[in-house]
CSV table of C-alpha atoms and ligand atoms in Angstrom, one decimal:
chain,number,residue,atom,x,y,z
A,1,UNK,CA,54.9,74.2,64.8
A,2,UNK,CA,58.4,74.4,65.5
A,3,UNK,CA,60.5,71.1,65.7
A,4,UNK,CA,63.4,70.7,67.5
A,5,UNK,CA,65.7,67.4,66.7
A,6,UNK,CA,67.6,66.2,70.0
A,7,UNK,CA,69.8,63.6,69.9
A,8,UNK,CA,71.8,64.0,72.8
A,9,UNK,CA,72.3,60.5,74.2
A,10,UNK,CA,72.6,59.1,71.5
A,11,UNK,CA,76.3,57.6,69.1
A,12,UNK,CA,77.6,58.4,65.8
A,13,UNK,CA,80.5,57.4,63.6
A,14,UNK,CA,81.1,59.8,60.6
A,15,UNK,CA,84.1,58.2,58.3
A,16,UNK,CA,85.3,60.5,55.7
A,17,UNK,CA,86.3,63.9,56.9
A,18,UNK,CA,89.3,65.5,55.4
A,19,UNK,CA,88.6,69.2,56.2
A,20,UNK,CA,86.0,72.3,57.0
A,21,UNK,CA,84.7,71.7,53.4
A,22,UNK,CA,83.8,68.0,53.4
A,23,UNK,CA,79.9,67.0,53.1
A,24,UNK,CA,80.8,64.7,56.3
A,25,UNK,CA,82.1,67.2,58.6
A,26,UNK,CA,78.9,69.5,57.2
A,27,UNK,CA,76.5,66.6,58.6
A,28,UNK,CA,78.9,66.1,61.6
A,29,UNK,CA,78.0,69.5,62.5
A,30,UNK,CA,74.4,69.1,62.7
A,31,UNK,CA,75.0,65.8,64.2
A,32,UNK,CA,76.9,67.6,67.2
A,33,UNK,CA,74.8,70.5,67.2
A,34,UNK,CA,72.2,68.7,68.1
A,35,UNK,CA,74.0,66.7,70.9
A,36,UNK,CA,75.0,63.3,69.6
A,37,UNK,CA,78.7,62.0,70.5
A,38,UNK,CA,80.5,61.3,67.6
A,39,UNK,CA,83.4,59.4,66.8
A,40,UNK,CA,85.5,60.4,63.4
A,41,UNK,CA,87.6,58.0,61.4
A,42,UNK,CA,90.4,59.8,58.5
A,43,UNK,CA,92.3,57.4,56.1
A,44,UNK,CA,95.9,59.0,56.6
A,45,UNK,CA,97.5,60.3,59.3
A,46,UNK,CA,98.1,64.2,57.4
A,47,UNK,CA,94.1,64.4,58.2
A,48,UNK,CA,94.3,64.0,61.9
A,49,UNK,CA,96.1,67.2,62.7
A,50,UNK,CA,92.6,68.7,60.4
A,51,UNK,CA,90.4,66.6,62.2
A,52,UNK,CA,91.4,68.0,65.8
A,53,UNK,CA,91.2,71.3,64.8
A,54,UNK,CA,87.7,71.0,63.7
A,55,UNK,CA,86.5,68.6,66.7
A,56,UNK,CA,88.7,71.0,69.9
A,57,UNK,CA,85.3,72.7,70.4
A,58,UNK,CA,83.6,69.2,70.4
A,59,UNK,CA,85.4,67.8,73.8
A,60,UNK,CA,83.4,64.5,73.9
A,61,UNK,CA,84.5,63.7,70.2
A,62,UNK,CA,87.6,61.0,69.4
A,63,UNK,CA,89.0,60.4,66.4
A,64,UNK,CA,91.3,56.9,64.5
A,65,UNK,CA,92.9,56.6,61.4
A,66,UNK,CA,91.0,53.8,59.3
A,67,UNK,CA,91.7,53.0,55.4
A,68,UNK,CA,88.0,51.7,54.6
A,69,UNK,CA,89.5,49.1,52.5
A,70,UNK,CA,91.6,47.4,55.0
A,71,UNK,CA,90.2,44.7,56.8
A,72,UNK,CA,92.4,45.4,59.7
A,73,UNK,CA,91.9,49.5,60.2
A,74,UNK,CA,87.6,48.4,59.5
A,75,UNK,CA,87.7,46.0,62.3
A,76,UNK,CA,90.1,47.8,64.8
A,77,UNK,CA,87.7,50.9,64.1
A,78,UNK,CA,84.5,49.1,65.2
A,79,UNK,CA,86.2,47.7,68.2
A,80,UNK,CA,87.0,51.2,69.3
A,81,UNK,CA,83.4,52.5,68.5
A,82,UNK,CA,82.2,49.6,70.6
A,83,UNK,CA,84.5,50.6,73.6
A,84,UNK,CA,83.8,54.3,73.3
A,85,UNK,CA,79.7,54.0,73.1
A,86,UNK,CA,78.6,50.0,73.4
A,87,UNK,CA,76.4,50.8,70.8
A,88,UNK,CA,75.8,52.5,67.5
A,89,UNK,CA,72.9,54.4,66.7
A,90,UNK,CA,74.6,56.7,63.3
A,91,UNK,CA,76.7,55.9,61.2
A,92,UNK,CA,77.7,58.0,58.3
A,93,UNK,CA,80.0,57.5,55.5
A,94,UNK,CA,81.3,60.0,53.5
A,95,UNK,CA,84.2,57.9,51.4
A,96,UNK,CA,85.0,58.0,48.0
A,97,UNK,CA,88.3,57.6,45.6
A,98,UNK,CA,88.8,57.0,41.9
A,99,UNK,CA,92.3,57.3,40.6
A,100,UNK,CA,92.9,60.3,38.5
A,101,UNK,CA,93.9,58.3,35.4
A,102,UNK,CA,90.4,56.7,35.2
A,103,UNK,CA,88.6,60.1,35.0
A,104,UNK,CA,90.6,61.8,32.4
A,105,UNK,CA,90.4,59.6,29.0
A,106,UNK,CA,87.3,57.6,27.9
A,107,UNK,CA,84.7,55.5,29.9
A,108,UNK,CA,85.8,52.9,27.7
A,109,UNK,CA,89.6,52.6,28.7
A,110,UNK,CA,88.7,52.3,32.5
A,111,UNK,CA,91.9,49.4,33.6
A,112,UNK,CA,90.7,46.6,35.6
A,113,UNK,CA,92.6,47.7,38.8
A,114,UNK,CA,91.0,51.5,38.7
A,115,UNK,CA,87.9,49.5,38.6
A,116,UNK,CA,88.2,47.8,41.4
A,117,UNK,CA,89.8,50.5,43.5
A,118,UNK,CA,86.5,52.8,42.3
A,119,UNK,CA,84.1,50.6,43.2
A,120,UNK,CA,86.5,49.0,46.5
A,121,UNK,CA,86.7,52.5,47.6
A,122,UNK,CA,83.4,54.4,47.1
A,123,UNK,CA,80.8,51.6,47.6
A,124,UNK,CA,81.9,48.2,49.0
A,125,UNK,CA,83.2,50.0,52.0
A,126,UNK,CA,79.5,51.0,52.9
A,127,UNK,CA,78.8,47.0,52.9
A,128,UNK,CA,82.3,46.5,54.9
A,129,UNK,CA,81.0,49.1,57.7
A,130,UNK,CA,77.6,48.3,57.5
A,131,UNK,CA,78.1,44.8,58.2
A,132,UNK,CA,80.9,46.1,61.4
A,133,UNK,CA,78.2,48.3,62.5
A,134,UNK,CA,75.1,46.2,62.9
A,135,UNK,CA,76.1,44.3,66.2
A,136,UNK,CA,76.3,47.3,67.5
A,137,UNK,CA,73.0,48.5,66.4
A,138,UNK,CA,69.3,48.6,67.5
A,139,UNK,CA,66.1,49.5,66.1
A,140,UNK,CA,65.7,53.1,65.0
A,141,UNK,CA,69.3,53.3,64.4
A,142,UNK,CA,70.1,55.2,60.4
A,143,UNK,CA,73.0,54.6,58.0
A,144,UNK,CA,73.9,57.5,55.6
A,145,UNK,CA,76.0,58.0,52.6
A,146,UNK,CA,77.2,60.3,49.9
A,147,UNK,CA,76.1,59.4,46.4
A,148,UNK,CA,75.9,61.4,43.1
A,149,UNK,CA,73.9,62.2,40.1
A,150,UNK,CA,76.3,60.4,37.6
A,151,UNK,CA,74.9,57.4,38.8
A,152,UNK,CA,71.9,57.7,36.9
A,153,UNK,CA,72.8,59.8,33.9
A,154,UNK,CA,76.5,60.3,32.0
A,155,UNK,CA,78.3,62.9,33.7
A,156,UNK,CA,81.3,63.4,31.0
A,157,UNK,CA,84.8,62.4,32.8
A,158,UNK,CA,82.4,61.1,36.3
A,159,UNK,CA,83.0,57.7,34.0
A,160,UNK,CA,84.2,55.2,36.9
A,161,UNK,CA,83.2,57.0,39.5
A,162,UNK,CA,79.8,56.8,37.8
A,163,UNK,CA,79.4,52.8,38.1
A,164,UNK,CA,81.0,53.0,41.9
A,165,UNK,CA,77.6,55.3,42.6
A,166,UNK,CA,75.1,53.2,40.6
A,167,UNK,CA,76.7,50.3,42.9
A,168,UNK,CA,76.1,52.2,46.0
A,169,UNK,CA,72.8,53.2,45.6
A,170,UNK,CA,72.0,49.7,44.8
A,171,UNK,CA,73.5,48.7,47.9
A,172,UNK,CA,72.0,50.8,49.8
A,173,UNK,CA,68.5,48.8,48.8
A,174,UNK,CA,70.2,46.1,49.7
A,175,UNK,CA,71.5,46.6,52.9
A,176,UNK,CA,68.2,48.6,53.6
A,177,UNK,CA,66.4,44.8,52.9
A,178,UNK,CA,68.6,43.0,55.2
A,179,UNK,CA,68.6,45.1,58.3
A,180,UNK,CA,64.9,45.9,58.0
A,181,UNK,CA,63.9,43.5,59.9
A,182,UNK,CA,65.1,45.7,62.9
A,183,UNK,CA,64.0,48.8,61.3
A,184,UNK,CA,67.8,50.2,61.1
A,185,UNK,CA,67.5,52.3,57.9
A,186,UNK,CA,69.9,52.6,55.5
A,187,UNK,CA,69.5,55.7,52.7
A,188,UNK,CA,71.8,57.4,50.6
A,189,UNK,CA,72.0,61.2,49.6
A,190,UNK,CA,72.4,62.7,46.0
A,191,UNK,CA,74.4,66.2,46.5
A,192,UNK,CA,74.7,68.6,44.2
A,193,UNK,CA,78.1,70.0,42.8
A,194,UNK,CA,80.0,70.7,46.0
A,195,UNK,CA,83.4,72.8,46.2
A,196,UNK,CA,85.3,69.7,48.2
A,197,UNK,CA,88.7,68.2,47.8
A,198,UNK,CA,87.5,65.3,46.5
A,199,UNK,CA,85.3,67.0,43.6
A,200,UNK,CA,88.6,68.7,43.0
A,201,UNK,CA,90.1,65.5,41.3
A,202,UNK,CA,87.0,65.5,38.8
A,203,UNK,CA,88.1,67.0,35.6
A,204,UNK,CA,86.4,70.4,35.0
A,205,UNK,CA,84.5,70.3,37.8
A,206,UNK,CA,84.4,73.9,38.0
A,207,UNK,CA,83.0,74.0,35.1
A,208,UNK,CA,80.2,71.4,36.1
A,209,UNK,CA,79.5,73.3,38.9
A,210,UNK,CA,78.9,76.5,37.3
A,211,UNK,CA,76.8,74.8,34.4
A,212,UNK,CA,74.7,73.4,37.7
A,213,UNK,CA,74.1,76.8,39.4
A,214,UNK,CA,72.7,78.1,35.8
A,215,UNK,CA,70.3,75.1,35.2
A,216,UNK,CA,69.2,74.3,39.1
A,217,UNK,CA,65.8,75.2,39.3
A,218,UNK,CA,66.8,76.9,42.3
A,219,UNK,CA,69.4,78.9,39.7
A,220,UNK,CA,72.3,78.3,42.6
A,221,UNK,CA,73.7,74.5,43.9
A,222,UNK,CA,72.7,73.4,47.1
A,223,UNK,CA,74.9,74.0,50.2
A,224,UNK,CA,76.8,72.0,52.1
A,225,UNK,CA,75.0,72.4,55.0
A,226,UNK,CA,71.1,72.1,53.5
A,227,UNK,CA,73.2,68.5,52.8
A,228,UNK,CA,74.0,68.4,56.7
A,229,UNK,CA,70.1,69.1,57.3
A,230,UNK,CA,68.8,66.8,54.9
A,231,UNK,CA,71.0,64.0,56.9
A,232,UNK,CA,70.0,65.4,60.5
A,233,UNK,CA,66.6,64.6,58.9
A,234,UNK,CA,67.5,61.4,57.9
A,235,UNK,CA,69.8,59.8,60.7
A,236,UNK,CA,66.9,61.0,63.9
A,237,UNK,CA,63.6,59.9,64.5
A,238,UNK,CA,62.3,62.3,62.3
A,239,UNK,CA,63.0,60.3,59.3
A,240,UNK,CA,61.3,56.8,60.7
A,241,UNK,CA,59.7,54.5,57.9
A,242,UNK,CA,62.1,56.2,55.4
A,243,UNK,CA,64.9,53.6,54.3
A,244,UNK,CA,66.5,51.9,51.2
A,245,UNK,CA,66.3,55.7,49.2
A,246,UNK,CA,68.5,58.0,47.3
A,247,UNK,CA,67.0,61.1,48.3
A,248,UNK,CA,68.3,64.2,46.1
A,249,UNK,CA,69.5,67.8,47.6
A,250,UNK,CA,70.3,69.5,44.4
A,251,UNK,CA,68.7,72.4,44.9
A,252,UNK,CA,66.4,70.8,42.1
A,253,UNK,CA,69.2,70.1,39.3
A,254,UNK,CA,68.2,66.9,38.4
A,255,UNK,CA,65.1,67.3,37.9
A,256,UNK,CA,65.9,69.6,35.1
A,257,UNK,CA,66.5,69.3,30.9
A,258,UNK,CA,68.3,72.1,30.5
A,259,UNK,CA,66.4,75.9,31.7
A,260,UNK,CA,65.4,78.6,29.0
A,261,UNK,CA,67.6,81.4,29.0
A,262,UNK,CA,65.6,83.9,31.2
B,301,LIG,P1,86.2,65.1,50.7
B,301,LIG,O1,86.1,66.2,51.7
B,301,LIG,O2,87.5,64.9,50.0
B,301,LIG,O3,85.8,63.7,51.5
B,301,LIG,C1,86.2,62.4,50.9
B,301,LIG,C2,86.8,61.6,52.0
B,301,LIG,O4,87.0,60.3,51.5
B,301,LIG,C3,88.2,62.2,52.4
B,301,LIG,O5,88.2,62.3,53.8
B,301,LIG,C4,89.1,61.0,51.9
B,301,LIG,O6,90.3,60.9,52.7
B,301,LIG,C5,88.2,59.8,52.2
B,301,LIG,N1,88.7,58.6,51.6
B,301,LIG,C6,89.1,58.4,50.3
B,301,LIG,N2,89.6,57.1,50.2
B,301,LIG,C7,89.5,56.6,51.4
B,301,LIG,C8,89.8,55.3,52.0
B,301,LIG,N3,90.4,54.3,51.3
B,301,LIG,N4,89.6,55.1,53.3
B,301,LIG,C9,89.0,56.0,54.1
B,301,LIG,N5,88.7,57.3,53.6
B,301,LIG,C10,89.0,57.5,52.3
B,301,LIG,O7,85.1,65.2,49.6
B,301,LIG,P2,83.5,65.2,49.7
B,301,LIG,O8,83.1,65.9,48.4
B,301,LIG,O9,83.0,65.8,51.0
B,301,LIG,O10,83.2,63.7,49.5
B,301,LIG,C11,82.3,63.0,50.5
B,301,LIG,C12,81.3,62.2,49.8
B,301,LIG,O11,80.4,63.0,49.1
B,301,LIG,C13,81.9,61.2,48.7
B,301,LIG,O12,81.2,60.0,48.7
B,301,LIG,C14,81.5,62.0,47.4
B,301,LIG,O13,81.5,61.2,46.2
B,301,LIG,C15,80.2,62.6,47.8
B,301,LIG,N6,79.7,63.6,46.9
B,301,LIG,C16,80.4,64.8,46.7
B,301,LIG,C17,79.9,65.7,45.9
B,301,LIG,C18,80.7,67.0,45.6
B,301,LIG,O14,80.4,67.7,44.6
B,301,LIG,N7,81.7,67.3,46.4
B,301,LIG,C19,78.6,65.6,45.3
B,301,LIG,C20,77.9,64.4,45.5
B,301,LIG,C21,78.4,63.4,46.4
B,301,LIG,P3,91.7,61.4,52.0
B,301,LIG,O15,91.5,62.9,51.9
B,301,LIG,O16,92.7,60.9,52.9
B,301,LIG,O17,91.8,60.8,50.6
């Protein structure tokens, strides 16, 4: 049986592209593949020269800058997915930020303000768009984001960022409680390791992601675009009845102690 997932006809906003290599440009891909019109928003206006040279093949795609933290860029954001579509049946956010200084020492040493920009950042943003999205919103429509491992286990140096994903997911539940009532779902999805500008701020993540193509039980890290599929599955109808989850592609890293030498 072969299944073919068409969502032309159908809206997405994906926040949280910065170049070819981002997991939300790798689900944007799928997402446009199979026909849906997206809209992208960037935080800073270096991105958007990036951003149109991805989307040129993509003629029915627009772009705005929007800092997820400001109240301002969120609302004036919405109001232009609302012109563009009138509705929103995706929404995908691919956001996260810790200052550097918060990753490098001890868990222990984390200031109140890298704190707060962690967790401002990387999960109350997914509340702040959430909450923007859902006028726009029917039933069926899906909510995805980007969490990671860390949240459930000590990733040395993840530290912050670690907290900002257990926050997340648990948002995610949530959100997925409150706007069940309409069936819009809201799930998050555990990547593995990822070569991405962001992952490039962790400290020794080349290391990390090495040490997770030896011990996946797949012996390699996932892909950035079996993440893509995994959201594709997610954000259409194929993934109906599924909400309020953090649903791993690792590639089966996880689910692993650490694998006998072969
Ligand atoms: P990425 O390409 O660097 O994407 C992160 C995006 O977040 C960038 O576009 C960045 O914009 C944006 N951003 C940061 N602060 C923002 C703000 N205040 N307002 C709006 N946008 C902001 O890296 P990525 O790895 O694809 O990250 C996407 C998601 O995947 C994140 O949630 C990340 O934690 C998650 N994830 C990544 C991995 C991995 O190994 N790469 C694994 C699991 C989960 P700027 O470039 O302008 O800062």
């Amino acid at each position: 049986m072969s299944v073919t997932i068409d969502l032309s006809g159908k809206t997405a906003l994906v926040m949280g592209v910065a170049n070819a290599r981002s997991l939300g440009w790798a689900i944007a891909e799928q997402l446009l593949k199979a026909g849906c019109h997206v809209g992208f928003s960037y935080q800073g206006e270096r991105l958007k020269g990036e951003l149109d040279k991805l989307t040129k093949d993509w003629p029915r795609t627009w772009t705005q800058q929007a800092d997820a933290t400001s109240e301002e860029d969120m609302d004036a954001l919405f109001a232009r997915v609302g012109q563009e579509f009138g509705r929103l049946d995706v929404l995908v956010h691919s956001i996260a930020y810790a200052p550097r200084a918060a990753m490098d020492g001890r868990f222990i040493d984390t200031t109140p303000d890298d704190w707060n920009t962690a967790l401002s950042v990387s999960a109350y943003s997914l509340v702040a768009a959430a909450r923007r999205a859902e006028p726009l919103m029917s039933r069926g429509a899906s909510i995805v984001s980007l969490t990671y491992h860390a949240s459930q286990q000590v990733v040395p140096k993840y530290n912050v960022m670690g907290v900002a994903k257990a926050a997340l997911e648990a948002a995610t539940r949530y959100l997925a409680a409150d706007l069940g009532d309409r069936e819009i779902r809201v799930n998050t999805i555990s990547a593995g390791p990822m070569r991405t500008i962001a992952a490039r701020s962790i400290p020794n993540f080349i290391g990390l992601y090495d040490k997770g193509a030896r011990n996946a039980a797949f012996g390699r890290n996932a892909t950035s675009e079996e993440v893509g599929k995994l959201a594709l599955f997610l954000l259409s109808d194929l993934g109906t009845g599924v909400t309020g989850q953090t649903v791993y592609v690792d590639a089966g890293l996880s689910i692993m102690t650490v694998k006998e030498e072969q």
